[in-house]
Structures are given as structure tokens and as C-alpha cells.
Amino acid sequence: MPEPTATPPLKTLPLVFEEPRKARRPPRHLADMSSQARCEAVVAAGLPAYRAKQVSHHYFSRLVDDPAEMTDLPADLREPLATALLPKLLTPIHTLEADGGTTRKTLWKLHDGALVESVLMRYPGRVTMCVSSQAGCGMACPFCATGQGGLQRNMSTGEIVEQVLAGARSLARGEVPGGPGRISNVVFMGMGEPMANYNAVIASVRRMTDPAPDGLGMSARGITVSTVGLVPRMLQMAEEQIPVTLALSLHAPDDELRNELVPINTRWSVREAVAAAWNYARVTKRRVSIEYALIKDINDQAWRADLLGELLTSYGDWGWVHANLIPLNPTPGSKWTASRVEDEREFVRRLEAKGVPTTVRDTRGREIDGACGQLAATSL
Ligand code: SAH
């Protein structure tokens, strides 16, 4: 008989410390898998492999995810197939509209309660879907609302792809003014740093570009991956043989200011980031985009325009680069605002004088906090 002790036996202690520390992974979805892996998943569920192709066709080509609509499948197989391949990954919380309904921001809840946002923008002749790649972001750029909340977690391939499919479905259903349409462009400019979730992002690009019915069959040229400048990943992406457009968020041509605006610059400098962008253009023959948010009296001085022009043209003038200036969008708690119109104009003039093709981004969705840098996924 053991001696009675003052402490209760272990199993009656509260289990707080035994809670799993690691977040549950999102359920595995058809869009997470290569076509081979889909066949294996279907076989594992006790069904013939060719059923995977049929479900892929419904999902990617017909934009159907409701098993009831998969009428070429035997009725008793629809549910098991949907369970094996199409678990629900995103739950819409709300959608806000601007520009007469042609800009639509959706707040999504993920399986573990994490919140992310995506934005659909319809222009004459094209539709761009701006997707998130992480819940939150760890890059801490002080002018970006997402950066203020820190990183919650990486998104899975399926969660990334589902944002595009959700947009495609609402377009196909005619929910966006302008009649039924298709997604022509995807930009990784929503929440998160795509290069910090590299494998899932590249796999999602493959799903978008794989020919139907294995993927959406989009052109890689219509897909833009935007990064703060994680140099090793930029070098790696140049070797992937998928010619997506690369955008580098530079925001300052000098390390002193960039260290403040884009803190990862203390790890990879302006020179290193621009060299990696140039290398991407050299290897892929795709013109890269240099993103530059114009912030009044912070980075919009004429001398910085000259310095940026010199920096970019120092790698040659063979059309490897263009500058995309973004008037700063306001974010809560930030004292910074967009540049004066005359300073913006002078900045453009000086860059063009150096021979750098320059555009000023037509910013959509400001009034619904859906513009660049405004996605915080908190607006409930
Ligand atoms: N993390 C990636 C992608 C997300 S942000 C990146 O930084 O590139 C997409 C673009 O919006 C980036 O160029 C980013 O610097 C810019 N941006 C962030 N906050 C902004 C703001 N408040 N106004 C204008 N552009 C902003």
C-alpha cells in the first residue's frame, strides 16, 4: 500500500500543459495534391483511381465543389469522394464591395479560426485576384497593416488555391458586374510574405498553371509573386521553370531608409535584393517589377528617384525592370500618408529620364480597406 501523499495523483491534474502546441494542419484537399497523389488518396478511400480525374474536372474545369452537382458520379460515391478530396477549407465571413461591385474583398475563416482576406478586382478585359499566402505576416514593415499583427501561420497550398477558385466561381455565377468571366491574373499581394511560405506558394502556382483538369490552366505570365526580398528564395524561384512575374517591394534605394521601411533589409541589403531581381529577369526573361510605395517626405525626394534610377540602370537597360509606384494607402495608427501629387509626378519624371519604364498603380479598394497594405483581417 503506497503512503498517501499531499499531492493529488498526476492524472487528476488539469491537462493544460498537455494541449497540443502545434496547430492542427488544414485538412488535405485535392488542390494540395499532384494528380498522382489524388489518385492515391482515392484508392486509399477504397475507390478506383480514375475517379480522382473526374473530381478534378469538376473542381478545376467546371468550378463545381458541391458533390450533388457531380451527376456523372454514382450518387453513393459523391459523398465519400468529396470527403476524401474536397474538405471545406475557407468559410466566408463577409464580402465588402467597392467600385460598383467590381472590387470585392472577402474575409475568410480558416479551419482553425485564423482569418485571411482576398480581393477580386475586375477591370475592362481582365480580372485580378489578390490572394493571401499567410495568416498575418512576420515581416513587420511599419507602413503595412498586415505587418502590425505579426505572423499567425503559413497557409496550405489548398487554402491559397481555394481563394482563386472562390473568385472564379463567383465570376462564373455572374455575381460580379460585367457578366460571367474568368480570372486572368493572380497576384500574391494579399496578407503574408509568399517567399516565407515558399513550398506551398510554388505548389499553388503549379495548380493554377497545370493544364485542365489537373489545374486551372492559367498562364504563368498572369501570376505575380511579390516579395520583401528573401534573396535565397528569389534565386531558387528563378530555377523553377515557371515564368511567373516577380515583384520586389523595394520602397527605398538606400539601406539606411530601407532598414526602417522593410526590416528584413538588415539581412539582405538593397544591392543584394536588386541583384536577385535582376538575376530572375536574366534567367527567366521575364521583366521584374520594382514596387515602391510613395510616402510623403519619407522616400519621395527627387534625389531618391535619381538614386533609384541609377541603381536599376546599373544592371543595364535591356528592359529587365519596370518601376511600379504605389501611392501609400492609409493604415490605422500610421502617421505616414501618400506623397503630394507634384512630388509623385517629379519622381516618375526622374525615373523615366533615367530610362526606367514607370507606372503609378491605380489603387483599388481603399474605401473597403482592401488596397495594398490594408489587409488586417480584423474587421468583423
Ligand atoms: N509581402 C509581400 C506581398 C504583400 S504586400 C511584399 O511585401 O511584397 C503587396 C505590396 O503592397 C507590397 O509591395 C507592399 O510593400 C505594398 N504595401 C504594403 N503596405 C502598403 C501601403 N500601406 N500602401 C501602399 N502599398 C503598400
Coordinates of N, CA, C and O in Angstrom, one line a residue, residues 112-231:
D112 N -9.0 26.5 -38.5 CA -8.6 26.7 -37.1 C -8.9 28.1 -36.5 O -8.5 28.5 -35.5
G113 N -9.8 28.8 -37.3 CA -10.2 30.1 -36.8 C -9.4 31.3 -37.3 O -9.7 32.4 -37.1
A114 N -8.2 31.0 -37.9 CA -7.4 32.1 -38.5 C -8.1 32.8 -39.6 O -8.9 32.2 -40.3
L115 N -7.9 34.1 -39.7 CA -8.6 35.0 -40.6 C -7.7 35.5 -41.7 O -6.6 35.9 -41.4
V116 N -8.1 35.4 -42.9 CA -7.3 36.0 -44.0 C -8.3 36.7 -45.0 O -9.5 36.5 -44.9
E117 N -7.7 37.5 -45.9 CA -8.6 38.2 -46.9 C -8.0 38.0 -48.3 O -6.8 37.8 -48.5
S118 N -9.0 38.1 -49.2 CA -8.6 38.1 -50.6 C -9.4 39.2 -51.3 O -10.5 39.6 -50.8
V119 N -8.9 39.7 -52.4 CA -9.6 40.8 -53.1 C -9.7 40.5 -54.6 O -8.7 40.1 -55.2
L120 N -10.9 40.6 -55.1 CA -11.1 40.4 -56.6 C -11.3 41.8 -57.2 O -12.0 42.6 -56.7
M121 N -10.6 42.0 -58.3 CA -10.7 43.3 -59.0 C -10.9 43.1 -60.5 O -10.1 42.5 -61.2
R122 N -12.1 43.6 -60.9 CA -12.4 43.4 -62.3 C -12.1 44.7 -63.1 O -12.5 45.8 -62.6
Y123 N -11.3 44.6 -64.1 CA -11.0 45.7 -65.0 C -11.6 45.4 -66.4 O -11.8 44.2 -66.6
P124 N -11.7 46.4 -67.2 CA -12.1 46.0 -68.6 C -11.0 45.1 -69.2 O -9.9 45.4 -69.2
G125 N -11.5 43.9 -69.6 CA -10.6 42.9 -70.2 C -9.8 42.0 -69.3 O -9.0 41.2 -69.8
R126 N -9.8 42.2 -68.0 CA -9.1 41.3 -67.1 C -9.7 41.3 -65.7 O -10.3 42.3 -65.3
V127 N -9.4 40.2 -65.0 CA -9.8 40.1 -63.6 C -8.7 39.6 -62.8 O -8.0 38.6 -63.1
T128 N -8.3 40.4 -61.8 CA -7.2 40.0 -61.0 C -7.6 39.6 -59.6 O -8.5 40.3 -59.0
M129 N -7.1 38.5 -59.1 CA -7.4 38.0 -57.8 C -6.1 38.2 -56.9 O -5.1 37.7 -57.3
C130 N -6.3 39.0 -55.9 CA -5.2 39.2 -55.0 C -5.3 38.3 -53.8 O -6.3 38.3 -53.1
V131 N -4.4 37.4 -53.6 CA -4.5 36.3 -52.6 C -3.5 36.5 -51.5 O -2.4 37.0 -51.6
S132 N -3.9 35.9 -50.3 CA -3.0 35.8 -49.2 C -2.3 34.5 -49.2 O -2.8 33.5 -49.6
S133 N -1.1 34.5 -48.6 CA -0.3 33.3 -48.6 C 0.1 32.9 -47.1 O 0.5 31.8 -46.9
Q134 N -0.2 33.8 -46.2 CA 0.0 33.5 -44.8 C -1.1 34.2 -44.0 O -1.6 35.3 -44.5
A135 N -1.5 33.7 -42.9 CA -2.4 34.4 -41.9 C -1.5 35.3 -41.1 O -0.6 34.8 -40.4
G136 N -1.6 36.6 -41.4 CA -0.7 37.6 -40.8 C 0.6 37.6 -41.6 O 0.7 37.1 -42.7
C137 N 1.6 38.3 -41.0 CA 2.9 38.4 -41.7 C 4.0 38.7 -40.7 O 3.8 39.4 -39.7
G138 N 5.1 38.1 -40.9 CA 6.2 38.3 -39.9 C 7.2 39.3 -40.3 O 8.2 39.5 -39.6
M139 N 7.0 40.0 -41.4 CA 8.0 40.9 -41.9 C 8.0 42.3 -41.3 O 9.0 43.1 -41.4
A140 N 6.9 42.7 -40.6 CA 6.9 43.9 -39.8 C 7.2 45.2 -40.5 O 7.8 46.1 -39.9
C141 N 6.8 45.3 -41.7 CA 7.0 46.6 -42.4 C 6.1 47.6 -41.8 O 4.9 47.4 -41.7
P142 N 6.6 48.8 -41.3 CA 5.8 49.7 -40.5 C 4.6 50.4 -41.2 O 3.7 50.9 -40.5
F143 N 4.6 50.4 -42.5 CA 3.6 51.1 -43.2 C 2.5 50.1 -43.7 O 1.5 50.5 -44.3
C144 N 2.6 48.9 -43.4 CA 1.6 47.8 -43.8 C 0.8 47.3 -42.6 O 1.4 46.9 -41.6
A145 N -0.5 47.3 -42.8 CA -1.4 46.9 -41.7 C -1.2 45.5 -41.3 O -1.2 45.1 -40.2
T146 N -1.0 44.6 -42.3 CA -0.8 43.2 -42.0 C 0.5 43.0 -41.2 O 0.5 42.1 -40.3
G147 N 1.5 43.7 -41.4 CA 2.8 43.6 -40.7 C 2.6 43.9 -39.2 O 3.5 43.5 -38.4
Q148 N 1.6 44.7 -38.9 CA 1.5 45.1 -37.5 C 1.0 44.0 -36.6 O 1.3 44.0 -35.4
G149 N 0.3 43.0 -37.1 CA -0.3 41.9 -36.3 C 0.6 40.7 -36.1 O 0.3 39.8 -35.3
G150 N 1.8 40.7 -36.8 CA 2.6 39.5 -36.7 C 2.1 38.3 -37.5 O 1.1 38.4 -38.1
L151 N 2.9 37.3 -37.5 CA 2.6 36.1 -38.2 C 1.8 35.1 -37.4 O 2.2 34.8 -36.2
Q152 N 0.6 34.6 -37.9 CA 0.0 33.5 -37.2 C 0.4 32.2 -37.7 O 0.9 31.3 -37.0
R153 N 0.2 32.0 -39.0 CA 0.8 30.7 -39.6 C 0.8 30.8 -41.1 O 0.2 31.7 -41.8
N154 N 1.5 29.8 -41.7 CA 1.5 29.7 -43.1 C 0.2 29.1 -43.6 O -0.4 28.3 -42.9
M155 N -0.2 29.5 -44.8 CA -1.4 28.9 -45.4 C -1.0 27.6 -46.2 O 0.2 27.6 -46.7
S156 N -1.9 26.7 -46.3 CA -1.6 25.5 -47.1 C -1.8 25.8 -48.6 O -2.5 26.8 -48.9
T157 N -1.3 25.0 -49.5 CA -1.5 25.1 -50.9 C -3.0 25.2 -51.2 O -3.4 26.1 -51.9
G158 N -3.7 24.3 -50.6 CA -5.2 24.2 -50.9 C -5.9 25.5 -50.5 O -6.7 26.0 -51.1
E159 N -5.5 26.1 -49.3 CA -6.1 27.3 -48.8 C -5.8 28.5 -49.8 O -6.6 29.4 -50.0
I160 N -4.6 28.5 -50.4 CA -4.2 29.5 -51.3 C -5.0 29.4 -52.6 O -5.7 30.3 -53.1
V161 N -5.0 28.1 -53.1 CA -5.8 27.9 -54.4 C -7.3 28.1 -54.2 O -7.9 28.7 -55.1
E162 N -7.8 27.8 -53.1 CA -9.2 28.0 -52.9 C -9.7 29.4 -53.0 O -10.8 29.7 -53.4
Q163 N -8.8 30.4 -52.6 CA -9.1 31.8 -52.8 C -9.4 32.1 -54.3 O -10.3 32.8 -54.6
V164 N -8.5 31.5 -55.1 CA -8.7 31.8 -56.6 C -10.0 31.1 -57.1 O -10.7 31.7 -57.8
L165 N -10.2 29.9 -56.6 CA -11.4 29.2 -57.1 C -12.7 29.9 -56.6 O -13.6 29.9 -57.4
A166 N -12.6 30.4 -55.4 CA -13.8 31.1 -54.9 C -14.1 32.3 -55.8 O -15.3 32.6 -56.1
G167 N -13.1 33.0 -56.2 CA -13.3 34.2 -57.1 C -13.8 33.7 -58.4 O -14.7 34.3 -59.0
A168 N -13.2 32.6 -58.9 CA -13.6 32.1 -60.2 C -15.1 31.7 -60.2 O -15.8 31.9 -61.2
R169 N -15.5 31.1 -59.1 CA -16.9 30.6 -59.0 C -17.8 31.8 -59.0 O -18.8 31.8 -59.7
S170 N -17.5 32.9 -58.2 CA -18.4 34.0 -58.1 C -18.4 34.7 -59.5 O -19.5 35.2 -59.9
L171 N -17.3 34.7 -60.2 CA -17.4 35.3 -61.6 C -18.2 34.5 -62.5 O -19.0 35.0 -63.3
A172 N -18.0 33.2 -62.5 CA -18.7 32.3 -63.4 C -20.2 32.4 -63.1 O -21.1 32.3 -64.0
R173 N -20.6 32.6 -61.8 CA -22.0 32.7 -61.5 C -22.6 34.0 -61.8 O -23.8 34.3 -61.5
G174 N -21.8 34.9 -62.3 CA -22.3 36.3 -62.7 C -22.5 37.2 -61.5 O -23.3 38.1 -61.6
E175 N -21.8 36.9 -60.4 CA -22.0 37.8 -59.2 C -21.3 39.1 -59.3 O -21.5 40.0 -58.5
V176 N -20.3 39.2 -60.2 CA -19.5 40.4 -60.3 C -20.1 41.2 -61.6 O -20.1 40.6 -62.7
P177 N -20.4 42.4 -61.4 CA -20.9 43.2 -62.5 C -20.0 43.1 -63.8 O -18.8 43.1 -63.6
G178 N -20.6 42.9 -64.9 CA -19.8 42.8 -66.2 C -20.1 41.5 -66.8 O -19.4 41.1 -67.8
G179 N -20.9 40.7 -66.2 CA -21.3 39.4 -66.8 C -20.3 38.3 -66.4 O -19.3 38.6 -65.7
P180 N -20.6 37.0 -66.8 CA -19.7 35.9 -66.4 C -18.3 36.2 -66.9 O -18.2 36.8 -68.0
G181 N -17.3 35.7 -66.2 CA -16.0 35.9 -66.6 C -15.0 34.9 -66.0 O -15.5 34.0 -65.3
R182 N -13.7 35.1 -66.3 CA -12.7 34.2 -65.7 C -11.6 35.0 -65.1 O -11.4 36.2 -65.4
I183 N -10.9 34.4 -64.2 CA -9.7 35.0 -63.5 C -8.6 35.0 -64.5 O -8.2 33.9 -65.0
S184 N -8.0 36.1 -64.9 CA -6.9 36.1 -65.8 C -5.6 36.3 -65.1 O -4.5 35.9 -65.5
N185 N -5.6 37.0 -63.9 CA -4.4 37.3 -63.2 C -4.5 36.9 -61.7 O -5.6 37.1 -61.1
V186 N -3.4 36.5 -61.1 CA -3.4 36.3 -59.7 C -2.1 37.0 -59.1 O -1.0 36.9 -59.7
V187 N -2.3 37.8 -58.1 CA -1.2 38.5 -57.5 C -1.1 38.0 -56.0 O -2.0 38.1 -55.3
F188 N 0.2 37.6 -55.7 CA 0.4 37.3 -54.2 C 0.8 38.6 -53.5 O 1.9 38.8 -53.1
M189 N -0.3 39.4 -53.4 CA -0.1 40.7 -52.7 C -1.1 40.9 -51.6 O -1.3 42.1 -51.2
G190 N -1.7 39.8 -51.2 CA -2.6 39.9 -50.0 C -1.8 39.8 -48.8 O -0.6 40.3 -48.7
M191 N -2.3 39.2 -47.8 CA -1.6 39.0 -46.5 C -0.4 38.1 -46.6 O -0.5 37.0 -47.3
G192 N 0.7 38.4 -46.0 CA 1.8 37.4 -45.9 C 2.9 37.7 -46.8 O 2.8 38.5 -47.8
E193 N 4.0 37.0 -46.5 CA 5.2 37.1 -47.4 C 5.3 35.7 -48.1 O 5.7 34.7 -47.5
P194 N 5.0 35.7 -49.4 CA 4.9 34.4 -50.1 C 6.2 33.7 -50.1 O 6.2 32.4 -50.0
M195 N 7.4 34.4 -50.1 CA 8.7 33.6 -50.1 C 9.0 33.0 -48.8 O 9.9 32.2 -48.7
A196 N 8.2 33.4 -47.7 CA 8.4 32.8 -46.4 C 7.6 31.5 -46.3 O 7.6 30.8 -45.3
N197 N 6.7 31.3 -47.3 CA 5.9 30.1 -47.4 C 6.1 29.5 -48.7 O 5.2 29.1 -49.5
Y198 N 7.4 29.3 -49.1 CA 7.8 29.1 -50.5 C 7.2 27.8 -51.1 O 6.6 27.9 -52.1
N199 N 7.3 26.7 -50.4 CA 6.8 25.4 -51.0 C 5.3 25.4 -51.3 O 4.9 25.0 -52.4
A200 N 4.5 25.9 -50.4 CA 3.1 26.0 -50.6 C 2.7 27.0 -51.7 O 1.8 26.7 -52.5
V201 N 3.5 28.1 -51.8 CA 3.2 29.1 -52.8 C 3.5 28.5 -54.2 O 2.7 28.6 -55.1
I202 N 4.7 27.8 -54.3 CA 5.1 27.3 -55.6 C 4.1 26.2 -56.0 O 3.7 26.1 -57.2
A203 N 3.7 25.3 -55.0 CA 2.7 24.3 -55.4 C 1.4 24.9 -55.8 O 0.8 24.4 -56.8
S204 N 1.0 26.0 -55.2 CA -0.3 26.6 -55.6 C -0.1 27.2 -57.0 O -1.1 27.2 -57.8
V205 N 1.0 27.7 -57.3 CA 1.2 28.3 -58.7 C 1.1 27.1 -59.7 O 0.6 27.2 -60.8
R206 N 1.7 26.0 -59.3 CA 1.6 24.8 -60.2 C 0.1 24.4 -60.4 O -0.3 24.1 -61.5
R207 N -0.7 24.4 -59.4 CA -2.1 24.1 -59.5 C -2.8 25.1 -60.4 O -3.6 24.7 -61.2
M208 N -2.4 26.3 -60.3 CA -3.0 27.4 -61.2 C -2.6 27.2 -62.6 O -3.4 27.5 -63.5
T209 N -1.4 26.8 -62.9 CA -0.9 26.7 -64.2 C -1.0 25.3 -64.9 O -0.9 25.2 -66.1
D210 N -1.2 24.3 -64.1 CA -1.3 23.0 -64.7 C -2.5 23.0 -65.6 O -3.5 23.5 -65.3
P211 N -2.4 22.3 -66.8 CA -3.5 22.3 -67.7 C -4.7 21.5 -67.1 O -4.5 20.6 -66.3
A212 N -5.9 21.9 -67.5 CA -7.1 21.3 -67.0 C -7.1 19.8 -67.5 O -6.5 19.5 -68.5
P213 N -7.6 18.8 -66.7 CA -8.3 19.0 -65.5 C -7.4 18.9 -64.2 O -8.0 18.9 -63.1
D214 N -6.1 18.9 -64.4 CA -5.3 18.8 -63.2 C -5.1 20.1 -62.5 O -4.7 20.1 -61.4
G215 N -5.3 21.2 -63.2 CA -5.2 22.5 -62.6 C -6.1 23.5 -63.4 O -6.9 23.1 -64.2
L216 N -5.9 24.8 -63.1 CA -6.7 25.8 -63.7 C -6.3 26.2 -65.1 O -7.1 26.9 -65.8
G217 N -5.1 25.8 -65.5 CA -4.7 26.1 -66.9 C -4.4 27.6 -67.1 O -4.5 28.0 -68.3
M218 N -4.1 28.3 -66.1 CA -3.8 29.7 -66.3 C -2.3 29.9 -66.8 O -1.5 29.1 -66.7
S219 N -2.1 31.1 -67.4 CA -0.8 31.4 -67.9 C 0.1 31.9 -66.7 O -0.4 32.7 -65.9
A220 N 1.3 31.4 -66.6 CA 2.2 31.8 -65.5 C 2.5 33.3 -65.6 O 2.7 33.9 -64.6
R221 N 2.4 33.8 -66.8 CA 2.7 35.2 -67.0 C 1.7 36.1 -66.3 O 2.0 37.3 -66.0
G222 N 0.5 35.6 -66.1 CA -0.5 36.3 -65.4 C -0.4 36.3 -63.9 O -1.3 36.8 -63.2
I223 N 0.6 35.6 -63.4 CA 0.7 35.4 -61.9 C 1.9 36.2 -61.4 O 3.0 36.1 -62.0
T224 N 1.7 37.0 -60.4 CA 2.8 37.8 -59.8 C 3.1 37.4 -58.4 O 2.1 37.4 -57.6
V225 N 4.3 37.1 -58.1 CA 4.7 36.8 -56.7 C 5.5 38.0 -56.2 O 6.5 38.4 -56.8
S226 N 5.0 38.6 -55.2 CA 5.6 39.8 -54.6 C 6.4 39.5 -53.3 O 5.8 38.8 -52.5
T227 N 7.6 40.0 -53.2 CA 8.4 39.7 -52.0 C 9.1 40.9 -51.5 O 9.4 41.9 -52.2
V228 N 9.3 40.8 -50.2 CA 10.2 41.9 -49.5 C 11.6 41.7 -49.9 O 12.4 42.6 -49.6
G229 N 12.0 40.6 -50.5 CA 13.4 40.4 -50.9 C 14.1 39.3 -50.1 O 15.2 39.5 -49.6
L230 N 13.5 38.1 -50.0 CA 14.2 37.0 -49.4 C 15.0 36.4 -50.5 O 14.6 35.5 -51.3
V231 N 16.3 36.8 -50.5 CA 17.2 36.6 -51.6 C 17.4 35.1 -52.0 O 17.2 34.7 -53.2

